[in-house]
mmCIF file of C-alpha atoms in Angstrom:
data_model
loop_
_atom_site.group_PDB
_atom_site.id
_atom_site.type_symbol
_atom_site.label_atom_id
_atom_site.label_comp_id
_atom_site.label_asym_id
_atom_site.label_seq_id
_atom_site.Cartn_x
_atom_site.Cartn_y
_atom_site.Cartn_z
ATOM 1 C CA UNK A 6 -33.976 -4.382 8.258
ATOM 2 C CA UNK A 7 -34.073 -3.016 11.832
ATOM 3 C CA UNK A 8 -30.432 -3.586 12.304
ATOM 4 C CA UNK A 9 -29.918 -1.595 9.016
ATOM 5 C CA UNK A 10 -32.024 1.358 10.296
ATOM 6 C CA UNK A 11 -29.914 1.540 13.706
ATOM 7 C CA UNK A 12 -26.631 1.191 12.172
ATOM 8 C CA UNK A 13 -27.595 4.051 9.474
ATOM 9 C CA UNK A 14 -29.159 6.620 12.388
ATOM 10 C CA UNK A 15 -25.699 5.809 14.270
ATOM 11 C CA UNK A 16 -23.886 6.623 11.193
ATOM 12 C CA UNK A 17 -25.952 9.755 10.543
ATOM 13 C CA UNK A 18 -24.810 11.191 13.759
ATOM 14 C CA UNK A 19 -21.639 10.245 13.951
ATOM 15 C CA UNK A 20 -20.413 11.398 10.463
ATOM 16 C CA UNK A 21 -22.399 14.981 11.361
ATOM 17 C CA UNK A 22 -20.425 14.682 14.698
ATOM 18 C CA UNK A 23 -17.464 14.816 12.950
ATOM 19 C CA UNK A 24 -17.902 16.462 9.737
ATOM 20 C CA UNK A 25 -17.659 19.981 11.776
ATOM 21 C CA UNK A 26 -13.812 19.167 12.601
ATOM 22 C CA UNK A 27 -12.762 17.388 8.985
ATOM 23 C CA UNK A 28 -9.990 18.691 7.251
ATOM 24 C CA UNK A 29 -8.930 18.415 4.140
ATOM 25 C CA UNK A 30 -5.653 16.955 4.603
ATOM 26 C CA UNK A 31 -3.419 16.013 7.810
ATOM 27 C CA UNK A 32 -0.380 13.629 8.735
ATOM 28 C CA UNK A 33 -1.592 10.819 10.280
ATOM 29 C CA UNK A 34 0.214 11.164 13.726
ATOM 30 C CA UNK A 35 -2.179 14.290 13.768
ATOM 31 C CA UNK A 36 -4.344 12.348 14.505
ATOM 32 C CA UNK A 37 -2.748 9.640 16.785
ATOM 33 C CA UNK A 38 -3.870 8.803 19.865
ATOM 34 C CA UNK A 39 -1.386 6.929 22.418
ATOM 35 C CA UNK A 40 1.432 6.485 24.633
ATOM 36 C CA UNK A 41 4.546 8.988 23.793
ATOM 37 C CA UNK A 42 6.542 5.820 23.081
ATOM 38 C CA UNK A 43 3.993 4.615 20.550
ATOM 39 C CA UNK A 44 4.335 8.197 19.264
ATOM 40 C CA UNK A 45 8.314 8.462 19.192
ATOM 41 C CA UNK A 46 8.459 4.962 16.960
ATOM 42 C CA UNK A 47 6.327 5.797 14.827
ATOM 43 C CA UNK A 48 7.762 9.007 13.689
ATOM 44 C CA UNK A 49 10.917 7.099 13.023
ATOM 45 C CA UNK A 50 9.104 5.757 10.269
ATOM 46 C CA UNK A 51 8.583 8.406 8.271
ATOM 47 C CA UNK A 52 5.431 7.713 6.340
ATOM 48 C CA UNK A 53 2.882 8.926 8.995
ATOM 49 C CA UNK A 54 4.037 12.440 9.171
ATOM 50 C CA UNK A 55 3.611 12.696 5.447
ATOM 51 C CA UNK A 56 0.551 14.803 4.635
ATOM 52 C CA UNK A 57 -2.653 12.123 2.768
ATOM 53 C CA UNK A 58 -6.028 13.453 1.104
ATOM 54 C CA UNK A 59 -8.750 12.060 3.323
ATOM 55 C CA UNK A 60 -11.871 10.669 1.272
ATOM 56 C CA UNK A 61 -15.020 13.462 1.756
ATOM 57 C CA UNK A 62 -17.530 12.379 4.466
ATOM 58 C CA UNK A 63 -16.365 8.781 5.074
ATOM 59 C CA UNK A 64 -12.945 9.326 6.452
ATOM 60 C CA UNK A 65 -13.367 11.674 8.951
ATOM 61 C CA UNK A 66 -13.458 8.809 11.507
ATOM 62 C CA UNK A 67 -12.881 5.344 11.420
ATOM 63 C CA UNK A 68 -15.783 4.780 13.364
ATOM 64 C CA UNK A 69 -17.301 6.446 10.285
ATOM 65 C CA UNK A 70 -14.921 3.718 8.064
ATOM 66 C CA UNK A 71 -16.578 1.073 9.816
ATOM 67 C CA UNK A 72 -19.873 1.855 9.282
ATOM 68 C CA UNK A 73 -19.569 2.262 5.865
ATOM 69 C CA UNK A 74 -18.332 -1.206 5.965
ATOM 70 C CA UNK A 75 -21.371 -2.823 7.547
ATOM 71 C CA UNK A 76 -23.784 -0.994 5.567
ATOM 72 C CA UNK A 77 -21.689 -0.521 1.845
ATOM 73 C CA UNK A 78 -23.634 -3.145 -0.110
ATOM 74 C CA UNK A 79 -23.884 -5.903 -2.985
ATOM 75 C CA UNK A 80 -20.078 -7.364 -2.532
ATOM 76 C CA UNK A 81 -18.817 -9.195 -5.077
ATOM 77 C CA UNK A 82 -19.039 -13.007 -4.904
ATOM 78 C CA UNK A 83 -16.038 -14.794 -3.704
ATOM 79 C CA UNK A 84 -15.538 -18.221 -3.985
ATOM 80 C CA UNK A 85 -13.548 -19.867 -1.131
ATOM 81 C CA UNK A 86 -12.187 -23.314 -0.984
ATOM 82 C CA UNK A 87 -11.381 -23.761 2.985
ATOM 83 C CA UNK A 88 -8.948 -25.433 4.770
ATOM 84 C CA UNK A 89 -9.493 -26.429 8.440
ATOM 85 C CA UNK A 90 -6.511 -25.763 10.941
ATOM 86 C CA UNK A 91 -7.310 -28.035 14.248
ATOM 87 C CA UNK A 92 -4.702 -26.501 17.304
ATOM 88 C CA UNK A 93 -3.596 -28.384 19.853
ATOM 89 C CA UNK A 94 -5.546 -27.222 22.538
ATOM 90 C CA UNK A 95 -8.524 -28.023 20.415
ATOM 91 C CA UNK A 96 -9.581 -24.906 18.545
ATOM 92 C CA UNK A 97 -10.264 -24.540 15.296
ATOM 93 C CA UNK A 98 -9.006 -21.986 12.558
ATOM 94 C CA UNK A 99 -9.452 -21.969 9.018
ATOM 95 C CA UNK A 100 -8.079 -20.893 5.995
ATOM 96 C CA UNK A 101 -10.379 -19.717 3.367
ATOM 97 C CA UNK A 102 -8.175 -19.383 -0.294
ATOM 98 C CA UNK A 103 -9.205 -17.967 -3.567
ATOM 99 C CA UNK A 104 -7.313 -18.689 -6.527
ATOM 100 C CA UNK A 105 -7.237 -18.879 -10.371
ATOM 101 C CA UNK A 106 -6.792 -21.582 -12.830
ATOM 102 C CA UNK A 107 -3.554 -19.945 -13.978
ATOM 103 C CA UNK A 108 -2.189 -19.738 -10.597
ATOM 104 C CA UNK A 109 1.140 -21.783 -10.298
ATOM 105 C CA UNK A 110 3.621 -22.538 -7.186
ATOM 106 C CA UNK A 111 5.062 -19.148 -7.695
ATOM 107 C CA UNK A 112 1.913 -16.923 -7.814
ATOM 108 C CA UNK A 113 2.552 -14.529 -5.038
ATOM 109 C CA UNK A 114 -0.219 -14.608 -1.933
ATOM 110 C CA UNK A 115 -2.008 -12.172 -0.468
ATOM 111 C CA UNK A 116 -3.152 -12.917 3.341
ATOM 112 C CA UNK A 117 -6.114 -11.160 4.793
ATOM 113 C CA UNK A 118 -5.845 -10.583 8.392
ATOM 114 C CA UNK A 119 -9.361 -9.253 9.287
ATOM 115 C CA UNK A 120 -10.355 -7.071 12.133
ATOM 116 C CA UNK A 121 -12.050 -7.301 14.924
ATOM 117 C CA UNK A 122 -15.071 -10.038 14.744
ATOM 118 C CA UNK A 123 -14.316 -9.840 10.520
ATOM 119 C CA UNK A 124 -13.729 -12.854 8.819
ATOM 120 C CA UNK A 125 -13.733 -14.233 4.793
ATOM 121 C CA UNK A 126 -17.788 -13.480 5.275
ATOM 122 C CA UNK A 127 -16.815 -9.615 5.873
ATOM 123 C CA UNK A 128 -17.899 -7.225 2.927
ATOM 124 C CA UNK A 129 -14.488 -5.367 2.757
ATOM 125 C CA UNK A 130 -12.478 -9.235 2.804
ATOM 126 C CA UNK A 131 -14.767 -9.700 -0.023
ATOM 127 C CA UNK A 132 -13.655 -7.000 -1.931
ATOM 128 C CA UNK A 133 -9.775 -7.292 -1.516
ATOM 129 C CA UNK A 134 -9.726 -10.995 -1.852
ATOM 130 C CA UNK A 135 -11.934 -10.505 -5.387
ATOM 131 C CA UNK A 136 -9.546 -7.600 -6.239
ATOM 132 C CA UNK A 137 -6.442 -9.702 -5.577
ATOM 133 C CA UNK A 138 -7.921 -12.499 -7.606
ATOM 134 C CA UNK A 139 -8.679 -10.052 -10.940
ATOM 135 C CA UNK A 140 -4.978 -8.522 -10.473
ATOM 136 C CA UNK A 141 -3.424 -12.467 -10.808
ATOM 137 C CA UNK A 142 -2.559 -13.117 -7.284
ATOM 138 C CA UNK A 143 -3.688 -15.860 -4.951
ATOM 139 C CA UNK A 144 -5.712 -14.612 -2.042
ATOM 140 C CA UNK A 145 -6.250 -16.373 1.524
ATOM 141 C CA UNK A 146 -8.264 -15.248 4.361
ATOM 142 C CA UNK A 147 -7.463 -16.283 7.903
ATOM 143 C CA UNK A 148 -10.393 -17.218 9.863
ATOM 144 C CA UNK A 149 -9.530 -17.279 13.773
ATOM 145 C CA UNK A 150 -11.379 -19.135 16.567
ATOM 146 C CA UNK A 151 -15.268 -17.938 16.114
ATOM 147 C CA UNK A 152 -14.611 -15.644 13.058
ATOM 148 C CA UNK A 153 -16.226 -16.070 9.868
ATOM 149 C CA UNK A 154 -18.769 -18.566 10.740
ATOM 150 C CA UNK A 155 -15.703 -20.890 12.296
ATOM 151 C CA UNK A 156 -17.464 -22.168 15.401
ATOM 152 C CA UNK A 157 -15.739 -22.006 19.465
ATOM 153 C CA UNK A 158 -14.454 -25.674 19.852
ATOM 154 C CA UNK A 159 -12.132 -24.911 22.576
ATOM 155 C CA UNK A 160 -11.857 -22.769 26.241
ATOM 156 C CA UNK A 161 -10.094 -20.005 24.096
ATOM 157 C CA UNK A 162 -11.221 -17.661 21.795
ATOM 158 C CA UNK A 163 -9.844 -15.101 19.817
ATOM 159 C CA UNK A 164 -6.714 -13.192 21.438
ATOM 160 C CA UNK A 165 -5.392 -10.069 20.167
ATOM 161 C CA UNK A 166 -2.132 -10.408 22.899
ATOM 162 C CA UNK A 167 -1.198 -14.047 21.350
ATOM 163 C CA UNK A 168 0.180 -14.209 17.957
ATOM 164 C CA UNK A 169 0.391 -18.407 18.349
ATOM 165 C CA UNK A 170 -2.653 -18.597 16.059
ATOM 166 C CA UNK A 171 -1.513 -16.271 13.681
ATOM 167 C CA UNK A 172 2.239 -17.897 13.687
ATOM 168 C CA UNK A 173 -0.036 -21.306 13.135
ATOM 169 C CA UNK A 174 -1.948 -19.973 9.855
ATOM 170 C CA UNK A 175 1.049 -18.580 8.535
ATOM 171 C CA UNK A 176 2.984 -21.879 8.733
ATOM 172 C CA UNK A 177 -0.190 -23.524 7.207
ATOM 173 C CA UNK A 178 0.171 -21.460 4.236
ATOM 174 C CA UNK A 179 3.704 -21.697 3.629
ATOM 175 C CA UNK A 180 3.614 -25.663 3.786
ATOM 176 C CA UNK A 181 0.238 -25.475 0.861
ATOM 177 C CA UNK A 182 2.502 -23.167 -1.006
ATOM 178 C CA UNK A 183 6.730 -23.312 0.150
ATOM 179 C CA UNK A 184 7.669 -21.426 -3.415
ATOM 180 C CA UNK A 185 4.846 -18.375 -3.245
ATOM 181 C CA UNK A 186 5.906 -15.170 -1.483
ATOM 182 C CA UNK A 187 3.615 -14.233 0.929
ATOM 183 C CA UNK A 188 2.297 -10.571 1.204
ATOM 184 C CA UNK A 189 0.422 -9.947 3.766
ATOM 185 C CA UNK A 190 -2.706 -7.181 4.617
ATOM 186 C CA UNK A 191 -3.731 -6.291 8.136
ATOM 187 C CA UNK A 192 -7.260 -4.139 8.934
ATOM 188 C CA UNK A 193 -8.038 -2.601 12.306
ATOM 189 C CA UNK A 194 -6.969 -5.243 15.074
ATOM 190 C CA UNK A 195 -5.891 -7.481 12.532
ATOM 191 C CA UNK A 196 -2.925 -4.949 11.556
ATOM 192 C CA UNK A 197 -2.155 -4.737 14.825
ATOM 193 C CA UNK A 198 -2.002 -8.303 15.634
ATOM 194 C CA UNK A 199 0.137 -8.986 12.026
ATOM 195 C CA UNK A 200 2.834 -5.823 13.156
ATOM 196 C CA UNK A 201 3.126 -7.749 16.195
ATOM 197 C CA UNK A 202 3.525 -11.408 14.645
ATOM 198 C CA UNK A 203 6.182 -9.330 12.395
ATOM 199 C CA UNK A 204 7.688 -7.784 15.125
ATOM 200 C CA UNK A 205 8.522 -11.183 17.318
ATOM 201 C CA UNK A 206 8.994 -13.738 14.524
ATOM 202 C CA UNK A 207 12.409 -13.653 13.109
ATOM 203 C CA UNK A 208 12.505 -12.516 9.156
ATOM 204 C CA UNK A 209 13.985 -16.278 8.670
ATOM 205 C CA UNK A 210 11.163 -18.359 10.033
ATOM 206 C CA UNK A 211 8.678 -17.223 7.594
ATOM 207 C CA UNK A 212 7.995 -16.427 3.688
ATOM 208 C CA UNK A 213 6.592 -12.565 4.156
ATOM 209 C CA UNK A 214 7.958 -10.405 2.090
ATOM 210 C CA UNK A 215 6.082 -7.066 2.483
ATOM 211 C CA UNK A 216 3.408 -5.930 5.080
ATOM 212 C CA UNK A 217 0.336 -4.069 4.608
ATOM 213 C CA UNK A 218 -0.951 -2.017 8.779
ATOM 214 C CA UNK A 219 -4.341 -0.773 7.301
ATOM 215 C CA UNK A 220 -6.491 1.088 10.025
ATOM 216 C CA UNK A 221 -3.992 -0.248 12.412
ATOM 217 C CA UNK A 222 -5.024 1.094 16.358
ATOM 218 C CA UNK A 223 -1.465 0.622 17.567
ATOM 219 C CA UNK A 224 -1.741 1.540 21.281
ATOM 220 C CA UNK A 225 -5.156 -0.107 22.177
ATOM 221 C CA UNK A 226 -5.160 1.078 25.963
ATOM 222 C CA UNK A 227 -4.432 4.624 24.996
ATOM 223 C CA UNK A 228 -6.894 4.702 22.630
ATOM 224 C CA UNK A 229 -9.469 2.856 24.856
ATOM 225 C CA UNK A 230 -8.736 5.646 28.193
ATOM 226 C CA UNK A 231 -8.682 8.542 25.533
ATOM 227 C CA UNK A 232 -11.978 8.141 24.253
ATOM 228 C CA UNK A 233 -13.517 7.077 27.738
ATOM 229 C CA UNK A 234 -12.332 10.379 28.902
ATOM 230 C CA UNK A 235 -13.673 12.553 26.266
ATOM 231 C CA UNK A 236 -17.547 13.919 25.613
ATOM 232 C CA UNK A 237 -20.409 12.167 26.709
ATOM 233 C CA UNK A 238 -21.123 11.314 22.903
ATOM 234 C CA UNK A 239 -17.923 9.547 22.543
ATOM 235 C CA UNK A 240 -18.716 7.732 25.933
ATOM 236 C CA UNK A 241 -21.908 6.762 24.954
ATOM 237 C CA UNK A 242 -20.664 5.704 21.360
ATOM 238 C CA UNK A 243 -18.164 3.302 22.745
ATOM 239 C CA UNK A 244 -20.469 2.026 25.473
ATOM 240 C CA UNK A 245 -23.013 0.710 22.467
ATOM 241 C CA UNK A 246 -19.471 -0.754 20.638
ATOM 242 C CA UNK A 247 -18.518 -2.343 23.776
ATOM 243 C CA UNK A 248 -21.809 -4.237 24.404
ATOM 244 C CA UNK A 249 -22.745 -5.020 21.149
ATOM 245 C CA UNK A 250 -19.064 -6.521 20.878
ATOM 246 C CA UNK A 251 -19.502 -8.772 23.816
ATOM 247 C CA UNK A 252 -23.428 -10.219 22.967
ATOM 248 C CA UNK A 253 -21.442 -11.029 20.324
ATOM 249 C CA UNK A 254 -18.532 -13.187 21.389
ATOM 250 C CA UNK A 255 -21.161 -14.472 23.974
ATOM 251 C CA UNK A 256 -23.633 -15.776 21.056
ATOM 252 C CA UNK A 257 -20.653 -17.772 19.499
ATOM 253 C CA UNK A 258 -19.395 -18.886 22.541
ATOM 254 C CA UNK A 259 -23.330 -20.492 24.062
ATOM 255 C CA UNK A 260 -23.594 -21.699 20.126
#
């Protein structure tokens, strides 16, 4: 209940924070934050200089988007069937899959890459594996080392630099499933940890077909020096993020 309160005062002022520079629609490198490079590639893509509605209130940030997350609630119940992934420096992944009865060796698959500290537990994982399940696809969740209730069982947790884990779940699923096409969905870190898997793993050595980068940070330095340089408020904000983030990791780790 107390954790609710915070998180909805922190919301509160954040969203007001923001509200006063909203607008009502803006290309996304608008509102990019990062090295000129980063820049530069993606405006070879096309898509993010394309003009996008933003949701009223809840997308004027996505510190904003995140909060929402946390506090959004009743998500829909998911069952998982898991499958544990042992690596062979002794962590442990898992893979968490939802499926129907109807679902052959063809159904198409939809991975989840969660975000930062998200896992098949997370509210919005919930919702898009339940989603995918109603729409006729297989769903499956990747759980990395101390996500989504997966305990620490090794020296190394969670990397957002090594893809080896990611590579690892991705070869799981294609052995379960060799005939389904695999479409996958990044959020937040996770996009940015799936672009990079995509990115350095040639088109031949796995079964993805298309690619989802939702919420995806791209240049996490940049965006880590801009906001440390900014207003006291953003310092301040990021300062709570930071040290809530590590208690976090720590807890899992001294579990």
């Amino acid at each position: 209940m107390e954790s609710s309160l915070v998180v909805s005062i922190v919301f509160f002022l954040v969203a007001i924070r923001f509200i006063l520079s909203w607008q009502s629609s803006r290309g996304i490198l608008n509102r990019f934050i990062g090295s000129a490079k980063m820049i530069e590639l993606l405006r070879s893509c096309g898509t993010p200089l394309k003009e996008y509605q933003q949701y009223p209130l809840i997308a004027v940030s996505g510190v904003v988007h995140s909060l929402v997350g946390l506090i959004y609630p009743f998500p829909p119940h998911v069952t998982y069937r898991s499958q544990i992934i042992n690596t062979v420096d002794g962590g442990t992944l898992s893979l968490e899959w939802v499926e129907s009865p109807s679902d052959t060796e063809a159904t198409p698959t939809i991975v989840l890459v969660p975000g930062f500290e998200g896992g098949s537990i997370s509210s919005y994982v919930k919702r898009a594996a339940h989603d995918m399940q109603r729409k006729g696809y297989r769903s499956v969740v990747i759980n990395f080392r101390g996500y989504g209730g997966i305990p620490v069982t090794s020296g190394k947790y969670h990397n957002l630099s090594d893809i080896s884990d990611l590579s690892l779940a991705f070869d799981g699923i294609s052995t379960k499933f060799p005939k389904s096409p695999l479409i996958a969905v990044g959020y937040s870190m996770g996009a940015n940890l799936l672009v990079k898997y995509l990115s350095e793993i040639s088109p031949k050595s796995h079964s993805v077909i298309a690619a989802v980068s939702a919420g995806n940070p791209w240049d996490l330095l940049g965006l880590q020096k801009y906001h440390m340089s900014k207003s006291k408020f953003s310092q301040w904000w990021f300062g709570i993020y930071h040290r809530a983030a590590v208690w976090n990791i720590q807890r899992k780790v001294w579990r």
